[in-house]
Amino acid sequence: MINEDVRHIVEVELQPNEKLLWADKPAKFPISFMGIYVLLFSIVWCVIVFSLFGAALFGGFEGSAELPDTAAEEFKNAEVSASAAAIGGIMGLAFVSIFVGAGLFNLFWGLKMTIGPAKQLYAITTHRIVIFDRFLSSRVASIQPEQIGQFERSGNERIGSLSFGESGFNMFAMNAMWKTPLNKFQKISNPREVEALIRKTFLS
């Protein structure tokens, strides 16, 4: 029940008195509906922001081109007005950049939530449940026996998922804004056998 491709990565995290009982990785690409939602939302957000920015910029140039020659000449010769316009342009760009940055952050977050689970590794030891996140950075989550709580299995006997503890996801929580939750074995092989092992090891 131990995937040999995963063993050498998982065993590095084991304590001296800890024994590895099971280790594996997703057998099928896990699809995160929340990740897809955030990804699509961020794409629409970026398209709207860039469209509005482009329209405002084009409109500004068009408005300047329609000025009478005398007005345009007076505007060019007025250093104070030019400085004020430059400052206004910088402030406008900074304001728009906030929305652009929010869109790009959500885009990255959606990619992480969609692709990240495919890079995870899972393990069960004599002491805990371990979830490894290897998407761009390295994170290791340890779920102790008292933290398992009520868990559920989804999918079928061949490929399925196991969720531990709180299954709800608050997208407005401060921690959730920066980290995807590590509380689930996603798309693993033989989920019923893995569930039985968890119950036998920690809940019997």
mmCIF file of N, CA and C in Angstrom, residues 76-126:
data_model
loop_
_atom_site.group_PDB
_atom_site.id
_atom_site.type_symbol
_atom_site.label_atom_id
_atom_site.label_comp_id
_atom_site.label_asym_id
_atom_site.label_seq_id
_atom_site.Cartn_x
_atom_site.Cartn_y
_atom_site.Cartn_z
ATOM 1 N N LYS A 76 0.207 73.268 -23.699
ATOM 2 C CA LYS A 76 1.603 72.837 -23.758
ATOM 3 C C LYS A 76 2.517 73.823 -23.048
ATOM 4 N N ASN A 77 2.170 75.112 -23.110
ATOM 5 C CA ASN A 77 3.028 76.137 -22.521
ATOM 6 C C ASN A 77 2.792 76.337 -21.032
ATOM 7 N N ALA A 78 1.772 75.739 -20.521
ATOM 8 C CA ALA A 78 1.463 75.917 -19.097
ATOM 9 C C ALA A 78 2.132 74.797 -18.302
ATOM 10 N N GLU A 79 3.252 75.087 -17.661
ATOM 11 C CA GLU A 79 4.000 74.057 -16.943
ATOM 12 C C GLU A 79 3.233 73.533 -15.738
ATOM 13 N N VAL A 80 2.509 74.399 -15.088
ATOM 14 C CA VAL A 80 1.748 73.972 -13.912
ATOM 15 C C VAL A 80 0.670 72.978 -14.303
ATOM 16 N N SER A 81 -0.029 73.279 -15.384
ATOM 17 C CA SER A 81 -1.078 72.371 -15.843
ATOM 18 C C SER A 81 -0.486 71.044 -16.273
ATOM 19 N N ALA A 82 0.682 71.100 -16.912
ATOM 20 C CA ALA A 82 1.332 69.858 -17.340
ATOM 21 C C ALA A 82 1.729 69.011 -16.146
ATOM 22 N N SER A 83 2.250 69.663 -15.110
ATOM 23 C CA SER A 83 2.644 68.920 -13.900
ATOM 24 C C SER A 83 1.434 68.302 -13.223
ATOM 25 N N ALA A 84 0.335 69.088 -13.166
ATOM 26 C CA ALA A 84 -0.890 68.570 -12.553
ATOM 27 C C ALA A 84 -1.428 67.382 -13.335
ATOM 28 N N ALA A 85 -1.357 67.479 -14.666
ATOM 29 C CA ALA A 85 -1.832 66.372 -15.492
ATOM 30 C C ALA A 85 -0.974 65.130 -15.290
ATOM 31 N N ALA A 86 0.351 65.344 -15.148
ATOM 32 C CA ALA A 86 1.250 64.205 -14.932
ATOM 33 C C ALA A 86 0.961 63.527 -13.609
ATOM 34 N N ILE A 87 0.766 64.352 -12.578
ATOM 35 C CA ILE A 87 0.456 63.784 -11.255
ATOM 36 C C ILE A 87 -0.871 63.031 -11.290
ATOM 37 N N GLY A 88 -1.854 63.637 -11.966
ATOM 38 C CA GLY A 88 -3.148 62.962 -12.083
ATOM 39 C C GLY A 88 -3.044 61.655 -12.831
ATOM 40 N N GLY A 89 -2.210 61.643 -13.872
ATOM 41 C CA GLY A 89 -2.024 60.401 -14.622
ATOM 42 C C GLY A 89 -1.370 59.321 -13.793
ATOM 43 N N ILE A 90 -0.366 59.723 -12.984
ATOM 44 C CA ILE A 90 0.314 58.750 -12.121
ATOM 45 C C ILE A 90 -0.642 58.198 -11.079
ATOM 46 N N MET A 91 -1.446 59.079 -10.484
ATOM 47 C CA MET A 91 -2.410 58.625 -9.475
ATOM 48 C C MET A 91 -3.458 57.710 -10.101
ATOM 49 N N GLY A 92 -3.893 58.068 -11.304
ATOM 50 C CA GLY A 92 -4.862 57.205 -11.987
ATOM 51 C C GLY A 92 -4.280 55.837 -12.302
ATOM 52 N N LEU A 93 -3.011 55.830 -12.727
ATOM 53 C CA LEU A 93 -2.351 54.561 -13.025
ATOM 54 C C LEU A 93 -2.184 53.706 -11.771
ATOM 55 N N ALA A 94 -1.823 54.366 -10.649
ATOM 56 C CA ALA A 94 -1.680 53.644 -9.386
ATOM 57 C C ALA A 94 -3.015 53.058 -8.941
ATOM 58 N N PHE A 95 -4.107 53.833 -9.136
ATOM 59 C CA PHE A 95 -5.441 53.359 -8.748
ATOM 60 C C PHE A 95 -5.844 52.136 -9.567
ATOM 61 N N VAL A 96 -5.614 52.220 -10.871
ATOM 62 C CA VAL A 96 -5.944 51.089 -11.745
ATOM 63 C C VAL A 96 -5.065 49.889 -11.423
ATOM 64 N N SER A 97 -3.808 50.139 -11.036
ATOM 65 C CA SER A 97 -2.880 49.049 -10.744
ATOM 66 C C SER A 97 -3.367 48.195 -9.576
ATOM 67 N N ILE A 98 -4.096 48.807 -8.638
ATOM 68 C CA ILE A 98 -4.641 48.045 -7.516
ATOM 69 C C ILE A 98 -5.594 46.969 -8.024
ATOM 70 N N PHE A 99 -6.471 47.337 -8.941
ATOM 71 C CA PHE A 99 -7.438 46.384 -9.488
ATOM 72 C C PHE A 99 -6.751 45.352 -10.387
ATOM 73 N N VAL A 100 -5.734 45.808 -11.132
ATOM 74 C CA VAL A 100 -4.973 44.870 -11.956
ATOM 75 C C VAL A 100 -4.249 43.863 -11.073
ATOM 76 N N GLY A 101 -3.634 44.368 -9.987
ATOM 77 C CA GLY A 101 -2.937 43.476 -9.060
ATOM 78 C C GLY A 101 -3.866 42.474 -8.416
ATOM 79 N N ALA A 102 -5.070 42.930 -8.036
ATOM 80 C CA ALA A 102 -6.058 42.016 -7.447
ATOM 81 C C ALA A 102 -6.456 40.932 -8.439
ATOM 82 N N GLY A 103 -6.608 41.320 -9.709
ATOM 83 C CA GLY A 103 -6.963 40.339 -10.730
ATOM 84 C C GLY A 103 -5.851 39.319 -10.952
ATOM 85 N N LEU A 104 -4.606 39.794 -10.987
ATOM 86 C CA LEU A 104 -3.476 38.882 -11.193
ATOM 87 C C LEU A 104 -3.288 37.960 -9.992
ATOM 88 N N PHE A 105 -3.521 38.493 -8.778
ATOM 89 C CA PHE A 105 -3.422 37.652 -7.581
ATOM 90 C C PHE A 105 -4.474 36.549 -7.609
ATOM 91 N N ASN A 106 -5.717 36.914 -7.942
ATOM 92 C CA ASN A 106 -6.775 35.913 -8.032
ATOM 93 C C ASN A 106 -6.495 34.900 -9.136
ATOM 94 N N LEU A 107 -5.867 35.358 -10.221
ATOM 95 C CA LEU A 107 -5.501 34.451 -11.303
ATOM 96 C C LEU A 107 -4.500 33.421 -10.821
ATOM 97 N N PHE A 108 -3.469 33.871 -10.087
ATOM 98 C CA PHE A 108 -2.481 32.955 -9.524
ATOM 99 C C PHE A 108 -3.115 32.017 -8.519
ATOM 100 N N TRP A 109 -3.994 32.561 -7.669
ATOM 101 C CA TRP A 109 -4.660 31.749 -6.649
ATOM 102 C C TRP A 109 -5.526 30.677 -7.302
ATOM 103 N N GLY A 110 -6.253 31.050 -8.367
ATOM 104 C CA GLY A 110 -7.072 30.068 -9.073
ATOM 105 C C GLY A 110 -6.235 28.980 -9.707
ATOM 106 N N LEU A 111 -5.085 29.354 -10.280
ATOM 107 C CA LEU A 111 -4.183 28.350 -10.851
ATOM 108 C C LEU A 111 -3.661 27.412 -9.770
ATOM 109 N N LYS A 112 -3.327 27.962 -8.609
ATOM 110 C CA LYS A 112 -2.821 27.152 -7.508
ATOM 111 C C LYS A 112 -3.872 26.168 -7.018
ATOM 112 N N MET A 113 -5.124 26.649 -6.903
ATOM 113 C CA MET A 113 -6.192 25.779 -6.423
ATOM 114 C C MET A 113 -6.569 24.723 -7.452
ATOM 115 N N THR A 114 -6.355 25.020 -8.743
ATOM 116 C CA THR A 114 -6.715 24.078 -9.798
ATOM 117 C C THR A 114 -5.605 23.074 -10.065
ATOM 118 N N ILE A 115 -4.361 23.563 -10.121
ATOM 119 C CA ILE A 115 -3.228 22.699 -10.460
ATOM 120 C C ILE A 115 -2.563 22.119 -9.212
ATOM 121 N N GLY A 116 -2.574 22.887 -8.106
ATOM 122 C CA GLY A 116 -1.877 22.492 -6.894
ATOM 123 C C GLY A 116 -2.151 21.084 -6.396
ATOM 124 N N PRO A 117 -3.431 20.661 -6.295
ATOM 125 C CA PRO A 117 -3.705 19.315 -5.773
ATOM 126 C C PRO A 117 -3.044 18.190 -6.559
ATOM 127 N N ALA A 118 -2.780 18.398 -7.842
ATOM 128 C CA ALA A 118 -2.124 17.363 -8.638
ATOM 129 C C ALA A 118 -0.675 17.161 -8.212
ATOM 130 N N LYS A 119 -0.099 18.143 -7.491
ATOM 131 C CA LYS A 119 1.282 18.067 -7.022
ATOM 132 C C LYS A 119 1.395 17.573 -5.582
ATOM 133 N N GLN A 120 0.283 17.161 -5.001
ATOM 134 C CA GLN A 120 0.299 16.751 -3.603
ATOM 135 C C GLN A 120 0.680 15.284 -3.431
ATOM 136 N N LEU A 121 1.190 14.976 -2.245
ATOM 137 C CA LEU A 121 1.491 13.601 -1.838
ATOM 138 C C LEU A 121 0.784 13.348 -0.514
ATOM 139 N N TYR A 122 0.394 12.095 -0.272
ATOM 140 C CA TYR A 122 -0.359 11.764 0.934
ATOM 141 C C TYR A 122 0.290 10.579 1.651
ATOM 142 N N ALA A 123 0.175 10.594 2.990
ATOM 143 C CA ALA A 123 0.764 9.508 3.772
ATOM 144 C C ALA A 123 -0.025 9.288 5.054
ATOM 145 N N ILE A 124 0.010 8.055 5.515
ATOM 146 C CA ILE A 124 -0.541 7.688 6.819
ATOM 147 C C ILE A 124 0.573 6.997 7.589
ATOM 148 N N THR A 125 0.841 7.467 8.796
ATOM 149 C CA THR A 125 1.859 6.855 9.644
ATOM 150 C C THR A 125 1.187 6.325 10.906
ATOM 151 N N THR A 126 1.984 5.775 11.785
ATOM 152 C CA THR A 126 1.439 5.286 13.051
ATOM 153 C C THR A 126 1.032 6.418 13.982
#
